[in-house]
Amino acid sequence: MPEESHCCHKETAAGSVETPAEDLAGKFICPMCPAVVSEEPAACPKCGMALEQVLAPGALPSADAGDDPEYRDMKRRLVVAAIFSLPLLAIAMGGMFTGEHHPWVQLALATPVCLWAGLPFFRRAWMSIRTGNLNMFTLIGLGVFVAYTYSLVATAAPGIFPTSFRDADGRVGVYFEAAAVIVTLVLFGQVLELRARAKTGDAIRGLLSLAPTRALRRTDCGHEKEIPLGQVQPGFKLLVRPGEKIPVDGVVLEGESTVDESMISGEPVPVRKKPGDALVGATVNGNGSLLMEAQKVGNDTLLARIVQMVGEAQRSRAPVQKLADRVAAWFVPAVVAVAVITFVLWAWLGPQPAMAYALVNSVAVLIIACPCALGLATPMSIVTATGTAARHGILFRNAEAIEVLRDVDVLLVDKTGTLTEGKPVLRAVHTADGFEEADLLSYAAALERRSEHPLADAIMTGAREQGVIPADSTGFEAVTGRGVRGVVSGHSVLLGSDAFLTAEGIDTAPLSEAADRERGAGATTVWVAVDGRLAGILAISDPVKDSTPAAIETLHGEGVRLVMVTGDNERTARAVARELGIDDVRAGVLPEQKLEVVQQFQASGHRVAMAGDGINDSPALAAADVGIAMGDGTDIAMESADVTLIKGDLRGVARARRLSHLAMNNIRQNLFFAFVYNGVGVPIAAGALYPFIGLLLNPMIAAAAMSFSSVSVIANSLRLRNARL
């Protein structure tokens, strides 16, 4: 067992540690006290738990759980403790009937248990006393030390004890079996706890196990060669055969197939892939062969980034943890004080042998108290919840987002890509007098080939389907939130909203009636002007996602108000809102104005979540109580939002909110159990029921109850792994 003296942490006056995240790589932190940092594996000087290593930036944990050295050490000590404790317990119990207690034999059996098997507990207890961070091991160490030392003296020099320590036969009792069994039961609890804690990482290991180990590369000369995944470089051409896993993130070059992306997005329906479509590493190819180009490999893949984000979220602390922290700060000193008071009262008022009763009951108080259950209540739920969320395509940035999302009552959503498919198509073309449809499409496509707007692809595709070849353009300029301008074949062309053209002095009245009809049908209208004259409008529609109505119904059922915040025309936006039952619409909103909408709702006392793409919407995402990045999670959205939904639709929001409720309920259950357990257990151990029903709590039973409390908290947290979202 590593010595705790290796632990080198820099604490502030408030007791926390200021260590930049980038400086944690390769170091060890505590899962309960992330502020504690150590250069080497050790036990936390605050709570006594084993520290866990922080991976270097970009590094990934192993898909194999491996062999935990602390678990192996505790298990070995448990075996030795059990071998010696069982005969010791038999001798002690038999002595109650035969009167033969064999104290020297008990001493021989108890010594290896207390001094070797229980050595980690004494080390951690001493560390806690030396650093002033009293914890569970302080109580265990004190209890075992008192029981063993008292029994040792009673065996070696019984004559020094006065009458108050002796029973009716004049014998000084020994409590070797209590000390040894306490160590054994605590070791058993530690082994169960370590095994349970390991299960909280199953979600990450499950994700990592999805990654293939090899890839089939096609060289420039047409040869195919199987290579280890680590040798794949961006630009490599890789062949993915039917039923194989996609090796890395990339794009389809040749072939068509369906790909099962459920392990990343949580959606069970396979996705059709064709040339130009993106592929995500670790997803499973269907029944067609695909030739792909590798784009992101190693730690840059989506799978790797998901694992890193989950790991960061699991190390964060929810605001509700502050309650447990405040309680833990005074809990152990209070328990020690109760143990001292128990000893004094039993020595003063108890029946003979009063001092023996005082000793046993004060030890029971020390042993039954379990601050560890309080400390584990929140982090174990958070760790399990973030892992469960990742399996459903939901990535929480930190624990605070899990806690706050539950209280959100207003959800601001964009239309394109969130409520709709995000794959707009050209629906109709309306030309003004003097312009032909082909010319209008040529002008529009010439400008949009330079644009990154979501509608640009629809215009380009529509032109291509009608056999229109875009002309060359110069002087391209994008006017954020309004449109674009440029010169096409010597003509000055404007393309954008009607407000954009009107501001430029263009009369839009001739086509206003046609535009209203298209907007009434839910289409977006793009206006085109050439050389200062209205040329026409392009009507673009974006079908509503099949999943959107059900998701809206679910959110409404949970009391969430939905507000569409979009740059679209008012009439178009309201047509979609009517169809879906959206509560409110804010249309014609520029990206920078979305921040104002968020602030307006917050000023009215609402908890606001903002769902956007994480780029143009970044100010609003940052200002919202919870920023939600919708989409495939491959852009800056993953870096800027509190929650990233790999599958960008409202079902992800409903699931994330459901998990938030489940996680917070789970935490409350854990805290309730920990508080009630200690609130009831400590008085019983002190002997509060003895005057009424003659009940005293044996220290061995107290040790079993203490171990059970921590294990039960972890077991309750693990229920989140099977949460139905």
XYZ file of C-alpha atoms in Angstrom:
725
model
C 0.000 0.000 0.000
C 1.580 3.331 -1.031
C 2.395 5.728 1.771
C 0.168 8.785 1.984
C 3.208 10.976 2.461
C 3.568 10.978 -1.314
C 0.462 13.109 -1.599
C 1.597 16.600 -2.533
C -1.292 18.991 -2.894
C -1.507 22.767 -2.748
C -4.424 23.904 -0.640
C -5.972 27.339 -0.459
C -7.255 28.917 2.719
C -10.681 27.532 1.954
C -9.335 24.018 1.848
C -9.560 23.572 -1.917
C -6.745 23.108 -4.341
C -5.954 25.333 -7.263
C -4.492 23.177 -9.984
C -4.961 24.086 -13.643
C -6.705 21.312 -15.560
C -3.824 20.994 -18.011
C -1.419 20.380 -15.104
C -3.407 17.360 -13.860
C -2.264 15.054 -16.664
C -0.725 11.906 -15.241
C -1.422 12.930 -11.656
C -3.851 11.404 -9.187
C -7.033 12.963 -7.817
C -9.732 11.808 -5.423
C -13.161 10.899 -6.847
C -14.768 12.497 -3.775
C -12.341 15.408 -3.341
C -11.188 16.461 -6.855
C -9.206 19.335 -5.331
C -6.719 16.844 -3.882
C -3.819 16.215 -6.264
C -0.959 13.765 -5.850
C 2.083 12.944 -7.935
C 1.849 9.261 -7.035
C -0.920 6.777 -6.175
C -1.953 7.203 -2.555
C -4.959 7.580 -0.286
C -6.763 10.914 -0.138
C -5.681 12.854 2.963
C -9.186 14.307 3.232
C -11.534 11.328 2.909
C -9.128 8.378 2.791
C -10.291 6.982 -0.559
C -7.762 5.785 -3.121
C -6.747 8.413 -5.659
C -7.412 7.834 -9.355
C -5.103 8.823 -12.196
C -5.993 11.656 -14.568
C -5.133 10.887 -18.159
C -3.054 13.251 -20.276
C -4.990 15.562 -22.634
C -6.217 13.490 -25.534
C -5.323 10.198 -23.858
C -7.995 7.558 -23.465
C -8.496 5.011 -20.716
C -8.214 1.359 -21.524
C -11.295 -0.507 -22.669
C -10.232 -3.204 -20.220
C -11.112 -2.546 -16.577
C -7.752 -4.055 -15.655
C -6.653 -5.156 -12.216
C -7.130 -2.450 -9.595
C -4.109 -2.624 -7.230
C -6.123 -1.296 -4.272
C -8.867 -3.851 -4.875
C -6.270 -6.621 -5.097
C -4.588 -5.451 -1.889
C -7.838 -5.117 0.058
C -9.041 -8.503 -1.143
C -5.806 -10.158 0.012
C -6.084 -8.503 3.422
C -9.747 -9.537 3.657
C -8.846 -13.196 3.074
C -6.171 -13.128 5.793
C -8.475 -11.267 8.195
C -11.290 -13.761 7.656
C -8.992 -16.762 8.205
C -7.923 -15.453 11.627
C -11.213 -13.821 12.663
C -13.457 -16.869 12.290
C -11.679 -19.035 14.912
C -11.231 -15.953 17.089
C -14.970 -15.307 16.991
C -15.671 -18.975 17.746
C -13.424 -18.891 20.843
C -14.986 -15.654 22.104
C -18.536 -16.856 21.572
C -17.775 -20.277 23.072
C -16.332 -18.596 26.154
C -19.739 -17.150 26.917
C -20.933 -20.706 27.639
C -17.779 -22.480 28.899
C -16.145 -19.595 30.735
C -12.860 -20.395 28.938
C -11.827 -17.289 27.003
C -8.143 -18.085 26.268
C -7.076 -14.419 26.053
C -3.525 -15.248 24.877
C -4.880 -17.344 22.004
C -7.243 -14.501 21.115
C -4.304 -12.087 21.174
C -2.355 -14.319 18.785
C -5.274 -14.534 16.380
C -6.247 -10.854 16.560
C -2.763 -9.387 16.119
C -2.254 -10.190 12.399
C -5.777 -8.978 11.674
C -5.455 -5.669 13.512
C -1.800 -4.891 12.840
C -1.431 -6.168 9.265
C -4.850 -6.539 7.643
C -6.051 -3.293 9.236
C -2.788 -1.407 8.629
C -4.207 0.723 5.745
C -6.931 1.969 8.063
C -4.419 3.003 10.728
C -2.285 4.764 8.115
C -5.274 6.697 6.798
C -6.480 7.477 10.313
C -3.070 8.860 11.253
C -2.932 10.899 8.032
C -6.371 12.342 8.773
C -5.336 13.353 12.296
C -1.993 14.747 11.152
C -3.568 16.880 8.425
C -6.674 17.793 10.428
C -9.009 16.213 7.861
C -10.976 13.819 10.046
C -12.876 11.179 8.097
C -14.338 7.679 8.227
C -10.921 6.105 8.760
C -10.334 8.350 11.768
C -13.310 6.713 13.438
C -12.373 3.194 12.351
C -8.764 3.660 13.436
C -9.757 5.032 16.828
C -12.320 2.303 17.450
C -10.047 -0.605 16.520
C -7.055 0.924 18.317
C -9.012 1.409 21.540
C -10.535 -2.097 21.491
C -7.248 -3.861 20.604
C -5.010 -1.850 22.926
C -7.399 -2.201 25.854
C -7.626 -5.976 25.294
C -3.845 -6.261 24.955
C -3.300 -4.542 28.306
C -6.113 -6.542 29.887
C -4.386 -9.752 28.761
C -0.815 -8.798 29.661
C -1.490 -6.907 32.914
C -5.050 -7.508 34.173
C -4.081 -6.578 37.728
C -3.861 -2.856 36.971
C -7.603 -2.552 36.310
C -9.926 -1.440 39.135
C -13.235 -3.102 40.052
C -15.275 -0.994 37.648
C -13.591 -2.841 34.757
C -14.261 -6.337 36.135
C -17.261 -8.622 35.726
C -18.987 -10.572 38.490
C -16.229 -13.196 38.385
C -13.551 -10.532 38.815
C -12.288 -11.024 35.291
C -11.316 -8.131 32.969
C -13.049 -8.701 29.647
C -11.178 -8.591 26.361
C -12.560 -7.455 23.003
C -10.120 -8.952 20.533
C -12.964 -10.486 18.546
C -14.673 -7.087 18.217
C -11.484 -5.400 16.981
C -10.709 -8.200 14.506
C -14.240 -8.595 13.195
C -14.557 -4.814 12.773
C -11.426 -4.848 10.584
C -12.744 -7.829 8.623
C -16.159 -6.303 8.023
C -14.700 -2.931 7.022
C -12.350 -4.705 4.613
C -15.327 -6.586 3.212
C -17.148 -3.284 2.751
C -14.103 -1.765 1.048
C -13.880 -4.694 -1.380
C -17.569 -4.399 -2.242
C -17.238 -0.632 -2.583
C -14.224 -0.876 -4.897
C -16.023 -3.395 -7.082
C -19.097 -1.191 -7.222
C -17.057 1.928 -7.979
C -15.423 0.084 -10.870
C -18.870 -0.503 -12.383
C -19.426 3.251 -12.699
C -16.781 3.221 -15.425
C -18.555 0.502 -17.409
C -20.186 3.055 -19.707
C -16.846 4.531 -20.780
C -15.247 1.129 -21.155
C -18.280 0.010 -23.137
C -17.825 2.920 -25.540
C -14.119 2.254 -25.890
C -14.690 -1.420 -26.561
C -16.683 -0.419 -29.649
C -13.588 0.864 -31.421
C -12.091 -1.583 -33.951
C -8.427 -2.499 -33.661
C -7.556 -2.738 -37.355
C -8.450 -1.072 -40.661
C -8.267 -2.143 -44.308
C -6.305 0.467 -46.257
C -6.504 0.877 -50.034
C -3.285 2.315 -51.415
C -3.024 4.685 -54.387
C -2.012 1.766 -56.590
C -5.179 -0.126 -55.670
C -3.700 -2.660 -53.269
C -5.466 -3.443 -50.011
C -3.579 -3.969 -46.763
C -4.823 -4.516 -43.214
C -3.072 -2.213 -40.749
C -3.382 -1.501 -36.988
C -5.811 1.292 -36.198
C -2.991 3.351 -34.660
C -1.271 3.583 -38.066
C -4.242 5.187 -39.819
C -3.518 8.783 -40.872
C -5.834 11.523 -42.179
C -6.188 11.148 -45.927
C -5.896 7.361 -45.964
C -8.471 5.551 -48.093
C -10.102 2.762 -46.104
C -12.378 -0.024 -47.284
C -15.211 -0.964 -44.930
C -16.833 -4.273 -45.772
C -20.410 -5.266 -44.835
C -20.811 -5.870 -41.116
C -17.486 -4.251 -40.194
C -17.007 -1.286 -37.878
C -16.086 2.109 -39.305
C -12.411 2.504 -38.261
C -12.226 6.304 -37.800
C -14.184 9.470 -38.564
C -14.280 10.316 -42.249
C -16.360 10.727 -45.387
C -17.751 8.282 -47.938
C -15.913 8.295 -51.275
C -17.616 5.385 -53.014
C -20.499 3.014 -52.359
C -23.811 3.141 -50.525
C -24.897 1.390 -47.343
C -26.736 1.834 -44.081
C -24.767 2.421 -40.902
C -25.879 1.586 -37.367
C -24.942 4.671 -35.307
C -26.923 3.671 -32.213
C -23.816 3.216 -30.043
C -22.988 6.892 -30.575
C -26.354 8.610 -30.985
C -28.620 6.217 -29.071
C -30.930 6.028 -32.118
C -31.764 2.463 -33.233
C -32.630 3.257 -36.885
C -29.719 2.724 -39.332
C -28.672 5.790 -41.341
C -28.326 5.671 -45.134
C -24.855 6.694 -46.322
C -23.787 7.719 -49.809
C -20.754 9.518 -51.308
C -20.094 12.765 -49.482
C -21.792 11.698 -46.238
C -19.912 11.747 -42.951
C -18.970 8.560 -41.109
C -18.295 8.185 -37.389
C -15.683 5.783 -36.102
C -16.887 2.666 -34.195
C -20.313 2.675 -35.874
C -21.268 -0.495 -37.751
C -21.574 -0.758 -41.526
C -24.626 -2.520 -42.907
C -24.870 -4.677 -46.017
C -22.936 -2.536 -48.498
C -19.228 -1.867 -49.009
C -17.936 1.657 -48.458
C -14.708 3.306 -49.520
C -13.998 6.147 -47.136
C -11.375 8.806 -46.587
C -10.049 9.084 -43.020
C -10.376 12.630 -41.666
C -10.082 12.414 -37.899
C -8.060 9.703 -36.207
C -6.906 8.754 -32.711
C -7.863 11.260 -30.049
C -9.581 13.570 -32.558
C -12.395 11.140 -33.330
C -15.883 11.728 -32.022
C -15.698 8.591 -29.875
C -12.491 9.785 -28.223
C -13.941 13.231 -27.566
C -17.077 11.691 -26.066
C -14.985 9.615 -23.673
C -12.915 12.653 -22.678
C -16.014 14.767 -22.048
C -17.642 12.035 -19.956
C -14.466 11.709 -17.894
C -14.358 15.464 -17.260
C -18.030 15.534 -16.272
C -17.537 12.638 -13.867
C -14.802 14.573 -12.046
C -16.950 17.699 -11.661
C -19.075 18.460 -8.616
C -22.756 19.301 -8.523
C -23.915 22.285 -6.414
C -25.941 19.897 -4.219
C -22.615 18.399 -3.098
C -22.043 21.526 -1.001
C -24.626 20.272 1.504
C -22.718 17.031 2.062
C -19.451 18.974 2.263
C -20.806 21.257 4.988
C -22.089 18.300 6.992
C -18.864 16.325 6.577
C -16.856 19.280 7.891
C -18.290 18.877 11.385
C -19.512 15.284 11.246
C -16.408 13.406 12.459
C -15.569 15.832 15.296
C -19.206 15.584 16.384
C -19.053 11.765 16.374
C -15.839 11.787 18.425
C -17.529 14.146 20.876
C -20.563 11.825 21.083
C -18.230 8.862 21.698
C -16.514 10.737 24.555
C -19.871 11.736 26.079
C -21.067 8.121 25.730
C -17.983 6.862 27.581
C -18.416 9.414 30.380
C -22.139 8.769 30.872
C -21.785 4.981 30.883
C -18.798 5.142 33.239
C -20.804 7.387 35.573
C -24.328 5.958 35.323
C -23.964 2.525 33.787
C -24.310 -0.874 35.515
C -21.256 -2.876 36.504
C -18.800 -3.307 34.976
C -19.466 0.332 34.103
C -16.094 0.989 32.440
C -16.467 -2.050 30.188
C -19.895 -0.840 29.071
C -18.466 2.635 28.531
C -15.661 1.277 26.370
C -17.834 -0.988 24.227
C -20.530 1.600 23.563
C -18.099 4.416 22.760
C -16.331 2.106 20.294
C -19.710 1.230 18.742
C -20.416 4.955 18.243
C -17.065 5.454 16.514
C -17.540 2.457 14.253
C -21.155 2.890 13.161
C -20.794 6.505 12.027
C -20.112 6.674 8.291
C -19.201 10.024 6.712
C -18.175 8.044 3.639
C -21.830 7.439 2.775
C -22.406 11.197 2.810
C -19.374 11.826 0.652
C -20.287 9.153 -1.893
C -23.936 10.173 -2.217
C -23.439 12.790 -4.931
C -20.309 11.793 -6.900
C -21.389 8.181 -7.413
C -24.738 9.315 -8.852
C -23.040 11.863 -11.109
C -20.474 9.370 -12.390
C -23.158 6.802 -13.190
C -25.541 9.347 -14.736
C -22.921 10.796 -17.098
C -21.982 7.319 -18.271
C -25.627 6.412 -18.860
C -26.171 9.665 -20.738
C -23.229 8.954 -23.039
C -24.757 5.633 -24.055
C -27.862 7.560 -25.173
C -25.940 10.166 -27.151
C -26.133 12.832 -24.421
C -22.917 14.497 -23.251
C -22.985 16.625 -20.103
C -20.161 19.135 -19.760
C -20.293 19.042 -15.954
C -22.344 17.935 -12.985
C -23.929 21.359 -12.581
C -25.661 20.957 -15.958
C -27.263 17.725 -14.736
C -28.620 19.476 -11.669
C -29.838 22.650 -13.389
C -31.481 21.013 -16.423
C -34.148 19.499 -14.174
C -35.390 22.995 -13.248
C -35.561 24.388 -16.804
C -39.069 25.640 -17.612
C -38.384 27.492 -20.892
C -36.649 25.918 -23.864
C -35.552 28.151 -26.730
C -35.072 26.239 -29.985
C -34.071 27.092 -33.508
C -36.194 25.756 -36.360
C -33.716 24.440 -38.902
C -32.036 21.207 -37.868
C -33.757 21.093 -34.478
C -37.461 20.966 -35.249
C -36.873 20.154 -38.909
C -34.631 17.702 -40.744
C -32.032 20.374 -41.409
C -31.912 19.249 -45.044
C -33.807 21.979 -46.915
C -34.894 21.432 -50.511
C -35.835 23.869 -53.235
C -39.622 23.825 -53.356
C -40.505 26.421 -55.998
C -39.093 29.291 -58.065
C -41.084 32.500 -58.711
C -39.639 34.957 -61.234
C -40.339 38.643 -61.681
C -41.120 40.134 -65.084
C -38.149 40.039 -67.424
C -36.334 37.114 -65.761
C -36.186 33.424 -66.635
C -36.121 30.659 -64.037
C -32.793 29.268 -65.310
C -31.166 32.705 -65.147
C -32.492 33.271 -61.634
C -31.095 29.927 -60.469
C -27.772 30.661 -62.164
C -27.403 33.990 -60.370
C -28.435 32.507 -57.019
C -26.232 29.421 -57.312
C -23.249 31.552 -58.331
C -23.399 33.390 -55.015
C -24.448 30.477 -52.822
C -21.517 28.327 -53.935
C -19.425 30.736 -51.854
C -21.829 30.720 -48.883
C -21.868 28.488 -45.795
C -25.560 29.138 -45.024
C -27.700 25.970 -44.534
C -29.992 27.064 -47.393
C -27.092 27.330 -49.831
C -26.971 23.562 -50.386
C -30.677 23.501 -51.246
C -30.237 26.187 -53.899
C -27.112 24.539 -55.330
C -28.814 21.132 -55.456
C -31.963 22.591 -57.035
C -29.926 24.314 -59.732
C -27.954 21.167 -60.437
C -31.121 19.046 -60.705
C -32.471 21.457 -63.315
C -29.250 21.364 -65.297
C -28.251 24.943 -64.458
C -24.517 25.610 -64.384
C -23.620 28.453 -61.966
C -21.704 31.362 -63.471
C -18.544 32.798 -61.904
C -18.915 35.408 -59.191
C -16.655 38.075 -57.724
C -16.843 40.520 -54.858
C -18.698 38.069 -52.626
C -19.810 39.594 -49.308
C -21.942 38.016 -46.590
C -24.155 40.305 -44.499
C -24.728 38.373 -41.256
C -28.355 37.432 -40.714
C -29.541 39.185 -43.881
C -28.023 37.788 -47.066
C -25.146 37.956 -49.535
C -24.076 40.187 -52.398
C -21.661 39.894 -55.280
C -21.055 40.352 -58.992
C -22.149 37.567 -61.356
C -21.217 37.809 -65.060
C -20.945 41.575 -64.693
C -24.286 41.957 -62.921
C -24.702 43.164 -59.332
C -26.679 40.497 -57.446
C -28.321 40.583 -54.020
C -29.680 37.435 -52.360
C -31.339 37.196 -48.941
C -34.382 38.258 -46.976
C -37.005 40.712 -48.219
C -35.872 43.098 -45.468
C -32.346 42.962 -46.895
C -33.552 43.865 -50.386
C -35.886 46.569 -49.064
C -33.009 48.145 -47.135
C -31.093 48.236 -50.417
C -33.956 50.111 -52.129
C -35.452 47.141 -53.977
C -39.246 47.042 -54.394
C -40.443 43.574 -53.294
C -44.176 44.226 -53.712
C -44.616 42.433 -57.071
C -43.907 39.034 -55.498
C -45.191 39.646 -51.973
C -48.400 37.667 -52.589
C -46.478 34.616 -53.872
C -44.109 34.893 -50.937
C -47.002 34.969 -48.474
C -48.454 31.797 -49.979
C -45.137 29.997 -49.657
C -44.632 31.211 -46.099
C -48.137 30.139 -45.179
C -47.146 26.653 -46.275
C -44.106 26.769 -43.976
C -41.501 27.489 -46.654
C -38.617 29.931 -46.316
C -38.344 32.542 -49.050
C -35.017 33.728 -50.453
C -35.211 36.918 -52.503
C -32.986 37.743 -55.465
C -32.318 41.135 -57.041
C -30.193 41.813 -60.130
C -28.840 45.262 -60.979
C -31.202 46.956 -58.571
C -34.339 45.139 -59.796
C -36.337 42.361 -58.171
C -35.537 39.123 -60.045
C -37.544 36.555 -58.106
C -37.909 34.413 -55.021
C -36.796 30.887 -54.197
C -39.111 28.917 -51.883
C -37.204 26.429 -49.722
C -38.863 23.933 -47.414
C -37.410 21.854 -44.626
C -39.573 18.893 -43.528
C -40.365 18.574 -39.838
C -38.631 15.610 -38.184
C -40.894 12.665 -37.488
C -39.712 12.672 -33.858
C -40.481 16.340 -33.191
C -44.246 16.187 -32.374
C -43.832 13.401 -29.797
C -40.849 15.169 -28.196
C -42.820 18.419 -27.923
C -45.717 16.563 -26.314
C -43.328 15.019 -23.776
C -41.763 18.374 -22.905
C -45.162 20.028 -22.616
C -46.238 17.245 -20.291
C -43.289 18.120 -18.038
C -44.304 21.785 -17.923
C -41.654 23.112 -20.310
C -42.599 26.099 -22.450
C -41.162 25.909 -25.974
C -40.164 29.073 -27.809
C -38.998 29.033 -31.417
C -36.228 31.583 -31.940
C -35.367 31.784 -35.614
C -34.075 34.100 -38.282
C -36.918 32.988 -40.543
C -39.780 35.205 -41.626
C -42.575 35.626 -39.076
C -45.226 33.969 -41.232
C -43.041 30.965 -42.069
C -42.087 30.482 -38.445
C -45.658 30.730 -37.210
C -46.858 28.221 -39.797
C -44.380 25.654 -38.456
C -45.209 26.613 -34.852
C -48.935 26.094 -35.461
C -48.308 22.681 -36.952
C -46.217 21.580 -33.980
C -47.963 23.350 -31.098
C -45.006 25.587 -30.224
C -45.971 28.001 -27.426
C -44.237 31.158 -28.641
C -42.364 32.404 -31.704
C -39.598 34.968 -32.001
C -38.968 35.343 -35.749
C -36.552 37.418 -37.784
C -34.048 37.214 -34.930
C -30.390 37.778 -35.726
C -27.804 35.571 -33.959
C -26.751 38.391 -31.642
C -30.391 39.103 -30.742
C -30.918 35.578 -29.406
C -28.908 36.613 -26.359
C -31.501 39.302 -25.655
C -34.319 36.742 -25.846
C -32.529 34.534 -23.301
C -32.040 37.487 -20.956
C -35.681 38.554 -21.278
C -36.949 35.182 -20.075
C -34.360 35.037 -17.296
C -35.388 38.496 -16.133
C -38.933 37.143 -15.816
C -37.725 34.506 -13.376
C -37.516 31.544 -15.745
C -34.830 28.863 -15.923
C -33.850 28.915 -19.582
C -32.254 26.290 -21.803
C -31.051 27.334 -25.248
C -30.681 24.756 -28.016
C -28.466 25.866 -30.887
C -25.521 24.922 -33.042
C -22.887 26.285 -30.668
C -21.296 28.642 -33.212
C -23.586 31.540 -34.246
C -25.618 30.925 -31.108
C -22.639 30.856 -28.734
C -23.512 34.117 -26.856
C -27.024 32.833 -26.170
C -25.743 29.375 -25.237
C -23.322 30.905 -22.767
C -25.981 33.141 -21.207
C -28.626 30.422 -20.865
C -28.871 28.453 -17.648
C -28.172 25.370 -19.779
C -26.715 25.611 -23.274
C -27.587 22.630 -25.476
C -25.614 21.942 -28.644
C -27.748 20.183 -31.246
C -26.150 18.220 -34.045
C -23.554 15.544 -34.647
C -21.163 16.887 -32.023
C -18.253 17.248 -34.425
C -17.816 21.026 -34.297
C -17.242 23.750 -31.742
C -20.612 22.923 -30.192
C -18.979 20.212 -28.076
C -16.608 22.796 -26.627
C -19.093 25.573 -25.877
C -22.289 23.947 -24.608
C -23.268 22.516 -21.230
C -24.972 19.602 -22.970
C -24.215 18.149 -26.402
C -26.752 15.933 -28.141
C -25.103 13.682 -30.701
C -28.463 13.212 -32.423
C -29.744 16.750 -32.779
C -33.461 16.583 -32.147
C -35.836 17.379 -29.323
C -36.015 13.774 -28.156
C -32.474 14.230 -26.875
C -33.567 17.247 -24.826
C -36.470 15.281 -23.324
C -34.157 12.367 -22.492
C -31.501 14.623 -20.975
C -34.100 16.301 -18.800
C -35.514 12.923 -17.759
C -32.038 11.769 -16.741
C -31.535 15.010 -14.827
C -34.674 14.264 -12.787
C -33.590 10.664 -12.167
C -30.056 11.658 -11.162
C -31.185 14.342 -8.718
C -33.789 12.007 -7.202
C -31.057 9.402 -6.842
C -28.788 11.891 -5.076
C -31.580 12.906 -2.718
C -32.237 9.248 -1.923
C -28.544 8.715 -1.173
C -28.315 11.778 1.050
C -31.558 10.885 2.827
C -30.302 7.376 3.548
C -26.925 8.663 4.763
C -28.498 11.261 7.070
C -31.145 8.895 8.435
C -28.643 6.077 8.889
C -26.338 8.233 10.967
C -29.187 10.048 12.718
C -30.611 6.717 13.937
C -27.470 4.577 14.164
C -25.306 6.817 16.345
C -27.849 7.227 19.195
C -28.589 3.479 19.200
C -24.859 2.708 19.351
C -24.527 5.149 22.241
C -27.142 3.141 24.154
C -30.126 5.478 23.861
C -32.541 2.513 23.814
C -30.947 0.663 26.734
C -33.061 2.335 29.489
C -36.271 1.409 27.605
C -35.759 -2.025 26.030
C -32.268 -2.986 27.198
C -30.812 -2.849 23.659
C -27.084 -2.349 23.160
C -25.297 -2.435 19.810
C -22.315 -4.743 19.576
C -19.354 -3.003 17.825
C -19.226 -5.889 15.337
C -22.803 -5.223 14.273
C -21.970 -1.529 14.086
C -19.079 -2.341 11.719
C -21.356 -4.405 9.478
C -23.913 -1.579 9.393
C -21.221 0.968 8.571
C -19.933 -1.086 5.632
C -23.477 -1.675 4.423
C -24.236 2.052 4.379
C -21.493 2.885 1.841
C -22.223 -0.127 -0.324
C -25.945 0.624 -0.356
C -25.332 4.206 -1.494
C -23.205 2.952 -4.390
C -25.692 0.211 -5.264
C -28.497 2.779 -5.384
C -26.383 5.002 -7.659
C -25.744 2.098 -10.011
C -29.480 1.796 -10.635
C -29.067 4.766 -12.985
C -27.214 2.498 -15.399
C -30.544 0.881 -16.255
C -32.567 4.089 -16.407
C -35.181 4.143 -19.162
C -34.941 7.400 -21.060
